[in-house]
Amino acid sequence: NAGVTQTPKFRVLKTGQSMTLLCAQDMNHEYMYWYRQDPGMGLRLIHYSVGEGTTAKGEVPDGYNVSRLKKQNFLLGLESAAPSQTSVYFCAARAIPATGELFFGEGSRLTVL
Amino acid sequence: AQSVTQLGSHVSVSEGALVLLRCNYSSSVPPYLFWYVQYPNQGLQLLLKYTTGATLVKGINGFEAEFKKSETSFHLTKPSAHMSDAAEYFCAVSPDGGSYIPTFGRGTSLIVHP
């Protein structure tokens, strides 16, 4: 069972370069989330989506864009990478009921030089 | 607004000792509560959750947690720590009202000494 798959798992960028992280889920869940995890900061929500074609800002959206053109995919874009965006990024998916848990991908480690 | 507080960013125990990770929450409605575990270089996975019914919830790997409404707590315990329990543990509250966003605690790193 794949669940939530993130690609790529590792990436090194130079300042100013752009890239896209892909999150794919095979559970048909409505809600999807992008988090970043930094030492001592816990998980911080970047953007989220409550359905195909919808996105919303989270706690730390600046410097990131997202798209959810298909229900199973949630893309996170960095238009002009900065060293402050060096982090581990996690995608998660959740079914509609509030009792449902989040299913996380294994993470994408991004380094911006 | 909801909030989750995990006391102690690091907890250190000896192998075989009791594990106690603390979680307190605030919520305007009866909460749904979760504990997630993150092993090194992996994503988070569900350890256990409380929705309704029995307040003592059992999870994977011998962990359990008790929902105490009067104390607004959902502490995680395990009677005997194993080296393989070393990981980051996150407490979370499911969104209430019209929010779609779960609230996570900052996490507690469990260190297990041989």
PDB file of C-alpha atoms in Angstrom:
ATOM      1  CA  ASN A   1       0.000   0.000   0.000  1.00  0.00           C
ATOM      2  CA  ALA A   2       1.624   3.223  -1.173  1.00  0.00           C
ATOM      3  CA  GLY A   3      -0.538   5.708   0.774  1.00  0.00           C
ATOM      4  CA  VAL A   4       1.204   9.059   0.315  1.00  0.00           C
ATOM      5  CA  THR A   5       4.231   9.300  -1.939  1.00  0.00           C
ATOM      6  CA  GLN A   6       6.539  12.301  -2.183  1.00  0.00           C
ATOM      7  CA  THR A   7       9.040  13.008  -4.931  1.00  0.00           C
ATOM      8  CA  PRO A   8      11.857  13.809  -4.922  1.00  0.00           C
ATOM      9  CA  LYS A   9      13.152  12.591  -1.564  1.00  0.00           C
ATOM     10  CA  PHE A  10      16.298  14.714  -1.700  1.00  0.00           C
ATOM     11  CA  ARG A  11      17.177  17.845  -3.629  1.00  0.00           C
ATOM     12  CA  VAL A  12      19.915  20.447  -3.508  1.00  0.00           C
ATOM     13  CA  LEU A  13      19.197  23.849  -5.036  1.00  0.00           C
ATOM     14  CA  LYS A  14      21.103  27.060  -5.500  1.00  0.00           C
ATOM     15  CA  THR A  15      19.605  30.313  -4.291  1.00  0.00           C
ATOM     16  CA  GLY A  16      17.150  31.641  -6.844  1.00  0.00           C
ATOM     17  CA  GLN A  17      16.425  28.318  -8.535  1.00  0.00           C
ATOM     18  CA  SER A  18      12.905  26.954  -8.742  1.00  0.00           C
ATOM     19  CA  MET A  19      11.534  23.504  -8.134  1.00  0.00           C
ATOM     20  CA  THR A  20       8.353  21.560  -7.511  1.00  0.00           C
ATOM     21  CA  LEU A  21       7.671  18.877  -4.941  1.00  0.00           C
ATOM     22  CA  LEU A  22       5.042  16.338  -5.883  1.00  0.00           C
ATOM     23  CA  CYS A  23       2.721  14.615  -3.450  1.00  0.00           C
ATOM     24  CA  ALA A  24       0.527  11.767  -4.654  1.00  0.00           C
ATOM     25  CA  GLN A  25      -2.037   9.853  -2.619  1.00  0.00           C
ATOM     26  CA  ASP A  26      -3.947   6.723  -3.531  1.00  0.00           C
ATOM     27  CA  MET A  27      -6.549   6.821  -0.722  1.00  0.00           C
ATOM     28  CA  ASN A  28      -9.043   9.169  -2.396  1.00  0.00           C
ATOM     29  CA  HIS A  29      -8.868  11.552   0.579  1.00  0.00           C
ATOM     30  CA  GLU A  30     -10.279  15.040   0.198  1.00  0.00           C
ATOM     31  CA  TYR A  31      -7.857  16.997   2.361  1.00  0.00           C
ATOM     32  CA  MET A  32      -4.156  17.410   1.694  1.00  0.00           C
ATOM     33  CA  TYR A  33      -1.490  19.402   3.516  1.00  0.00           C
ATOM     34  CA  TRP A  34       2.092  20.549   3.079  1.00  0.00           C
ATOM     35  CA  TYR A  35       4.223  20.981   6.205  1.00  0.00           C
ATOM     36  CA  ARG A  36       7.808  21.902   6.825  1.00  0.00           C
ATOM     37  CA  GLN A  37       9.779  20.534   9.746  1.00  0.00           C
ATOM     38  CA  ASP A  38      12.743  22.358  11.217  1.00  0.00           C
ATOM     39  CA  PRO A  39      14.723  21.524  14.384  1.00  0.00           C
ATOM     40  CA  GLY A  40      12.952  22.806  17.473  1.00  0.00           C
ATOM     41  CA  MET A  41      10.035  24.199  15.446  1.00  0.00           C
ATOM     42  CA  GLY A  42       7.807  21.161  15.141  1.00  0.00           C
ATOM     43  CA  LEU A  43       5.570  20.959  12.081  1.00  0.00           C
ATOM     44  CA  ARG A  44       4.497  24.192  10.419  1.00  0.00           C
ATOM     45  CA  LEU A  45       1.703  24.229   7.885  1.00  0.00           C
ATOM     46  CA  ILE A  46       2.581  25.850   4.570  1.00  0.00           C
ATOM     47  CA  HIS A  47      -0.555  25.368   2.467  1.00  0.00           C
ATOM     48  CA  TYR A  48      -3.475  23.005   2.407  1.00  0.00           C
ATOM     49  CA  SER A  49      -6.294  21.905   0.144  1.00  0.00           C
ATOM     50  CA  VAL A  50      -9.808  20.750   0.971  1.00  0.00           C
ATOM     51  CA  GLY A  51     -10.569  19.426  -2.466  1.00  0.00           C
ATOM     52  CA  GLU A  52      -9.640  19.342  -6.124  1.00  0.00           C
ATOM     53  CA  GLY A  53      -9.097  22.843  -7.457  1.00  0.00           C
ATOM     54  CA  THR A  54      -8.948  24.487  -4.021  1.00  0.00           C
ATOM     55  CA  THR A  55      -5.981  25.672  -1.968  1.00  0.00           C
ATOM     56  CA  ALA A  56      -5.509  27.830   1.107  1.00  0.00           C
ATOM     57  CA  LYS A  57      -2.650  29.402   3.035  1.00  0.00           C
ATOM     58  CA  GLY A  58      -1.340  27.929   6.222  1.00  0.00           C
ATOM     59  CA  GLU A  59       0.940  29.329   8.867  1.00  0.00           C
ATOM     60  CA  VAL A  60       4.065  29.945   6.724  1.00  0.00           C
ATOM     61  CA  PRO A  61       2.993  30.358   3.067  1.00  0.00           C
ATOM     62  CA  ASP A  62       5.440  33.033   1.925  1.00  0.00           C
ATOM     63  CA  GLY A  63       7.772  31.899  -0.846  1.00  0.00           C
ATOM     64  CA  TYR A  64       5.648  28.870  -1.745  1.00  0.00           C
ATOM     65  CA  ASN A  65       2.844  28.170  -4.183  1.00  0.00           C
ATOM     66  CA  VAL A  66       0.629  25.122  -4.502  1.00  0.00           C
ATOM     67  CA  SER A  67      -1.765  23.551  -6.931  1.00  0.00           C
ATOM     68  CA  ARG A  68      -4.298  20.732  -6.761  1.00  0.00           C
ATOM     69  CA  LEU A  69      -5.450  20.156 -10.289  1.00  0.00           C
ATOM     70  CA  LYS A  70      -6.207  16.494  -9.616  1.00  0.00           C
ATOM     71  CA  LYS A  71      -7.619  15.108  -6.400  1.00  0.00           C
ATOM     72  CA  GLN A  72      -4.773  12.678  -5.909  1.00  0.00           C
ATOM     73  CA  ASN A  73      -1.943  15.181  -6.424  1.00  0.00           C
ATOM     74  CA  PHE A  74      -0.824  18.203  -4.425  1.00  0.00           C
ATOM     75  CA  LEU A  75       2.150  20.149  -5.758  1.00  0.00           C
ATOM     76  CA  LEU A  76       4.361  22.493  -3.754  1.00  0.00           C
ATOM     77  CA  GLY A  77       6.408  25.004  -5.728  1.00  0.00           C
ATOM     78  CA  LEU A  78       9.328  27.213  -4.828  1.00  0.00           C
ATOM     79  CA  GLU A  79       9.658  29.957  -7.447  1.00  0.00           C
ATOM     80  CA  SER A  80      12.927  31.426  -6.190  1.00  0.00           C
ATOM     81  CA  ALA A  81      14.538  29.290  -3.513  1.00  0.00           C
ATOM     82  CA  ALA A  82      16.199  30.892  -0.494  1.00  0.00           C
ATOM     83  CA  PRO A  83      18.497  29.344   2.138  1.00  0.00           C
ATOM     84  CA  SER A  84      15.704  29.842   4.701  1.00  0.00           C
ATOM     85  CA  GLN A  85      13.707  27.251   2.789  1.00  0.00           C
ATOM     86  CA  THR A  86      16.220  24.545   3.635  1.00  0.00           C
ATOM     87  CA  SER A  87      14.018  22.072   5.473  1.00  0.00           C
ATOM     88  CA  VAL A  88      12.292  18.713   5.417  1.00  0.00           C
ATOM     89  CA  TYR A  89       8.916  18.899   3.735  1.00  0.00           C
ATOM     90  CA  PHE A  90       6.053  16.551   4.512  1.00  0.00           C
ATOM     91  CA  CYS A  91       2.843  16.017   2.647  1.00  0.00           C
ATOM     92  CA  ALA A  92      -0.194  14.554   4.389  1.00  0.00           C
ATOM     93  CA  ALA A  93      -3.680  13.464   3.417  1.00  0.00           C
ATOM     94  CA  ARG A  94      -6.838  13.086   5.495  1.00  0.00           C
ATOM     95  CA  ALA A  95     -10.370  11.918   4.983  1.00  0.00           C
ATOM     96  CA  ILE A  96     -13.249  14.320   5.683  1.00  0.00           C
ATOM     97  CA  PRO A  97     -14.377  13.168   9.164  1.00  0.00           C
ATOM     98  CA  ALA A  98     -12.565  14.999  11.953  1.00  0.00           C
ATOM     99  CA  THR A  99     -11.929  11.617  13.565  1.00  0.00           C
ATOM    100  CA  GLY A 100      -9.667  10.662  10.717  1.00  0.00           C
ATOM    101  CA  GLU A 101      -5.951  10.728  11.120  1.00  0.00           C
ATOM    102  CA  LEU A 102      -3.368  12.268   8.830  1.00  0.00           C
ATOM    103  CA  PHE A 103      -1.400   9.968   6.546  1.00  0.00           C
ATOM    104  CA  PHE A 104       2.081  11.321   5.924  1.00  0.00           C
ATOM    105  CA  GLY A 105       4.601  10.834   3.184  1.00  0.00           C
ATOM    106  CA  GLU A 106       8.192   9.997   4.034  1.00  0.00           C
ATOM    107  CA  GLY A 107       9.417  13.512   3.498  1.00  0.00           C
ATOM    108  CA  SER A 108      11.489  15.490   1.022  1.00  0.00           C
ATOM    109  CA  ARG A 109      14.764  16.921   2.247  1.00  0.00           C
ATOM    110  CA  LEU A 110      15.587  20.178   0.500  1.00  0.00           C
ATOM    111  CA  THR A 111      18.860  22.058   0.832  1.00  0.00           C
ATOM    112  CA  VAL A 112      19.240  25.540  -0.621  1.00  0.00           C
ATOM    113  CA  LEU A 113      22.807  26.750  -0.962  1.00  0.00           C
TER     114      LEU A 113
ATOM    115  CA  ALA B   1      -8.555  28.630  19.174  1.00  0.00           C
ATOM    116  CA  GLN B   2      -7.133  25.220  19.841  1.00  0.00           C
ATOM    117  CA  SER B   3      -3.670  24.625  21.239  1.00  0.00           C
ATOM    118  CA  VAL B   4      -1.540  21.643  22.195  1.00  0.00           C
ATOM    119  CA  THR B   5       1.276  21.749  24.723  1.00  0.00           C
ATOM    120  CA  GLN B   6       3.805  18.977  25.061  1.00  0.00           C
ATOM    121  CA  LEU B   7       5.851  19.322  28.219  1.00  0.00           C
ATOM    122  CA  GLY B   8       9.506  18.655  27.605  1.00  0.00           C
ATOM    123  CA  SER B   9      11.140  18.780  24.205  1.00  0.00           C
ATOM    124  CA  HIS B  10      13.320  15.837  25.261  1.00  0.00           C
ATOM    125  CA  VAL B  11      12.580  12.925  27.602  1.00  0.00           C
ATOM    126  CA  SER B  12      15.308  10.486  28.538  1.00  0.00           C
ATOM    127  CA  VAL B  13      14.640   7.047  30.031  1.00  0.00           C
ATOM    128  CA  SER B  14      16.538   3.849  30.593  1.00  0.00           C
ATOM    129  CA  GLU B  15      15.600   0.713  28.722  1.00  0.00           C
ATOM    130  CA  GLY B  16      12.899  -1.083  30.698  1.00  0.00           C
ATOM    131  CA  ALA B  17      11.733   2.058  32.501  1.00  0.00           C
ATOM    132  CA  LEU B  18       8.309   3.662  32.310  1.00  0.00           C
ATOM    133  CA  VAL B  19       7.736   6.086  29.459  1.00  0.00           C
ATOM    134  CA  LEU B  20       5.521   9.117  30.152  1.00  0.00           C
ATOM    135  CA  LEU B  21       5.077  11.815  27.515  1.00  0.00           C
ATOM    136  CA  ARG B  22       2.794  14.660  28.492  1.00  0.00           C
ATOM    137  CA  CYS B  23       0.225  16.387  26.337  1.00  0.00           C
ATOM    138  CA  ASN B  24      -2.277  19.066  27.350  1.00  0.00           C
ATOM    139  CA  TYR B  25      -4.742  20.645  24.986  1.00  0.00           C
ATOM    140  CA  SER B  26      -7.282  23.396  24.817  1.00  0.00           C
ATOM    141  CA  SER B  27     -10.373  23.076  22.690  1.00  0.00           C
ATOM    142  CA  SER B  28     -13.756  24.729  22.615  1.00  0.00           C
ATOM    143  CA  VAL B  29     -15.476  21.478  21.704  1.00  0.00           C
ATOM    144  CA  PRO B  30     -14.969  17.833  22.715  1.00  0.00           C
ATOM    145  CA  PRO B  31     -11.714  16.991  21.046  1.00  0.00           C
ATOM    146  CA  TYR B  32     -10.463  14.167  18.935  1.00  0.00           C
ATOM    147  CA  LEU B  33      -6.911  13.478  20.091  1.00  0.00           C
ATOM    148  CA  PHE B  34      -3.996  11.786  18.381  1.00  0.00           C
ATOM    149  CA  TRP B  35      -0.457  10.674  19.065  1.00  0.00           C
ATOM    150  CA  TYR B  36       1.910  10.274  16.128  1.00  0.00           C
ATOM    151  CA  VAL B  37       5.410   8.825  16.124  1.00  0.00           C
ATOM    152  CA  GLN B  38       8.255   9.786  13.813  1.00  0.00           C
ATOM    153  CA  TYR B  39      11.216   7.456  13.566  1.00  0.00           C
ATOM    154  CA  PRO B  40      14.487   8.917  12.255  1.00  0.00           C
ATOM    155  CA  ASN B  41      14.341   9.946   8.612  1.00  0.00           C
ATOM    156  CA  GLN B  42      10.714   8.881   8.247  1.00  0.00           C
ATOM    157  CA  GLY B  43       7.313  10.517   8.101  1.00  0.00           C
ATOM    158  CA  LEU B  44       4.858  10.591  10.965  1.00  0.00           C
ATOM    159  CA  GLN B  45       2.600   7.613  11.565  1.00  0.00           C
ATOM    160  CA  LEU B  46      -0.378   7.191  13.834  1.00  0.00           C
ATOM    161  CA  LEU B  47       0.343   5.648  17.216  1.00  0.00           C
ATOM    162  CA  LEU B  48      -3.178   5.880  18.661  1.00  0.00           C
ATOM    163  CA  LYS B  49      -6.231   8.120  18.753  1.00  0.00           C
ATOM    164  CA  TYR B  50      -9.181   8.990  20.949  1.00  0.00           C
ATOM    165  CA  THR B  51     -12.513   9.852  19.405  1.00  0.00           C
ATOM    166  CA  THR B  52     -15.330   8.714  21.683  1.00  0.00           C
ATOM    167  CA  GLY B  53     -16.028   5.966  24.189  1.00  0.00           C
ATOM    168  CA  ALA B  54     -13.383   4.398  26.405  1.00  0.00           C
ATOM    169  CA  THR B  55     -10.970   7.018  27.654  1.00  0.00           C
ATOM    170  CA  LEU B  56      -8.020   4.634  27.854  1.00  0.00           C
ATOM    171  CA  VAL B  57      -6.809   4.031  24.338  1.00  0.00           C
ATOM    172  CA  LYS B  58      -4.332   1.378  23.321  1.00  0.00           C
ATOM    173  CA  GLY B  59      -2.038   1.827  20.375  1.00  0.00           C
ATOM    174  CA  ILE B  60       0.735   0.071  18.564  1.00  0.00           C
ATOM    175  CA  ASN B  61       3.982  -1.114  20.148  1.00  0.00           C
ATOM    176  CA  GLY B  62       2.560  -1.285  23.679  1.00  0.00           C
ATOM    177  CA  PHE B  63       1.727   2.416  23.999  1.00  0.00           C
ATOM    178  CA  GLU B  64      -1.468   3.706  25.533  1.00  0.00           C
ATOM    179  CA  ALA B  65      -2.955   7.078  26.401  1.00  0.00           C
ATOM    180  CA  GLU B  66      -5.735   8.227  28.662  1.00  0.00           C
ATOM    181  CA  PHE B  67      -8.096  11.067  27.866  1.00  0.00           C
ATOM    182  CA  LYS B  68      -8.815  13.087  31.013  1.00  0.00           C
ATOM    183  CA  LYS B  69     -11.357  15.770  30.259  1.00  0.00           C
ATOM    184  CA  SER B  70     -11.110  17.415  33.676  1.00  0.00           C
ATOM    185  CA  GLU B  71      -7.377  17.836  33.264  1.00  0.00           C
ATOM    186  CA  THR B  72      -7.501  18.509  29.506  1.00  0.00           C
ATOM    187  CA  SER B  73      -4.742  15.953  29.127  1.00  0.00           C
ATOM    188  CA  PHE B  74      -3.888  13.043  26.862  1.00  0.00           C
ATOM    189  CA  HIS B  75      -0.611  11.688  28.216  1.00  0.00           C
ATOM    190  CA  LEU B  76       1.158   8.832  26.447  1.00  0.00           C
ATOM    191  CA  THR B  77       2.615   5.949  28.443  1.00  0.00           C
ATOM    192  CA  LYS B  78       4.408   2.672  27.986  1.00  0.00           C
ATOM    193  CA  PRO B  79       5.283   0.437  30.941  1.00  0.00           C
ATOM    194  CA  SER B  80       8.712  -0.622  29.703  1.00  0.00           C
ATOM    195  CA  ALA B  81      10.809   1.302  27.211  1.00  0.00           C
ATOM    196  CA  HIS B  82      12.660  -0.440  24.418  1.00  0.00           C
ATOM    197  CA  MET B  83      15.574   0.900  22.445  1.00  0.00           C
ATOM    198  CA  SER B  84      13.402   0.848  19.339  1.00  0.00           C
ATOM    199  CA  ASP B  85      11.031   3.378  20.952  1.00  0.00           C
ATOM    200  CA  ALA B  86      13.571   6.155  20.447  1.00  0.00           C
ATOM    201  CA  ALA B  87      11.758   8.609  18.198  1.00  0.00           C
ATOM    202  CA  GLU B  88       9.940  11.942  18.039  1.00  0.00           C
ATOM    203  CA  TYR B  89       6.383  11.906  19.370  1.00  0.00           C
ATOM    204  CA  PHE B  90       3.706  14.421  18.435  1.00  0.00           C
ATOM    205  CA  CYS B  91       0.374  15.038  20.110  1.00  0.00           C
ATOM    206  CA  ALA B  92      -2.386  16.518  17.946  1.00  0.00           C
ATOM    207  CA  VAL B  93      -5.972  17.727  18.188  1.00  0.00           C
ATOM    208  CA  SER B  94      -8.389  17.340  15.329  1.00  0.00           C
ATOM    209  CA  PRO B  95      -9.857  20.544  13.960  1.00  0.00           C
ATOM    210  CA  ASP B  96     -13.028  21.857  15.500  1.00  0.00           C
ATOM    211  CA  GLY B  97     -15.822  23.928  14.067  1.00  0.00           C
ATOM    212  CA  GLY B  98     -15.209  24.973  10.485  1.00  0.00           C
ATOM    213  CA  SER B  99     -11.432  24.536  10.526  1.00  0.00           C
ATOM    214  CA  TYR B 100      -9.716  21.914   8.392  1.00  0.00           C
ATOM    215  CA  ILE B 101      -6.396  22.211  10.176  1.00  0.00           C
ATOM    216  CA  PRO B 102      -5.280  19.838  12.948  1.00  0.00           C
ATOM    217  CA  THR B 103      -3.240  21.412  15.716  1.00  0.00           C
ATOM    218  CA  PHE B 104       0.079  19.756  16.564  1.00  0.00           C
ATOM    219  CA  GLY B 105       2.274  20.056  19.606  1.00  0.00           C
ATOM    220  CA  ARG B 106       5.955  20.905  19.151  1.00  0.00           C
ATOM    221  CA  GLY B 107       6.985  17.284  19.647  1.00  0.00           C
ATOM    222  CA  THR B 108       8.927  15.375  22.290  1.00  0.00           C
ATOM    223  CA  SER B 109      12.079  13.484  21.485  1.00  0.00           C
ATOM    224  CA  LEU B 110      12.272  10.219  23.419  1.00  0.00           C
ATOM    225  CA  ILE B 111      15.800   9.065  24.179  1.00  0.00           C
ATOM    226  CA  VAL B 112      16.272   5.522  25.448  1.00  0.00           C
ATOM    227  CA  HIS B 113      19.503   4.612  27.226  1.00  0.00           C
ATOM    228  CA  PRO B 114      20.715   1.014  27.408  1.00  0.00           C
TER     229      PRO B 114
END
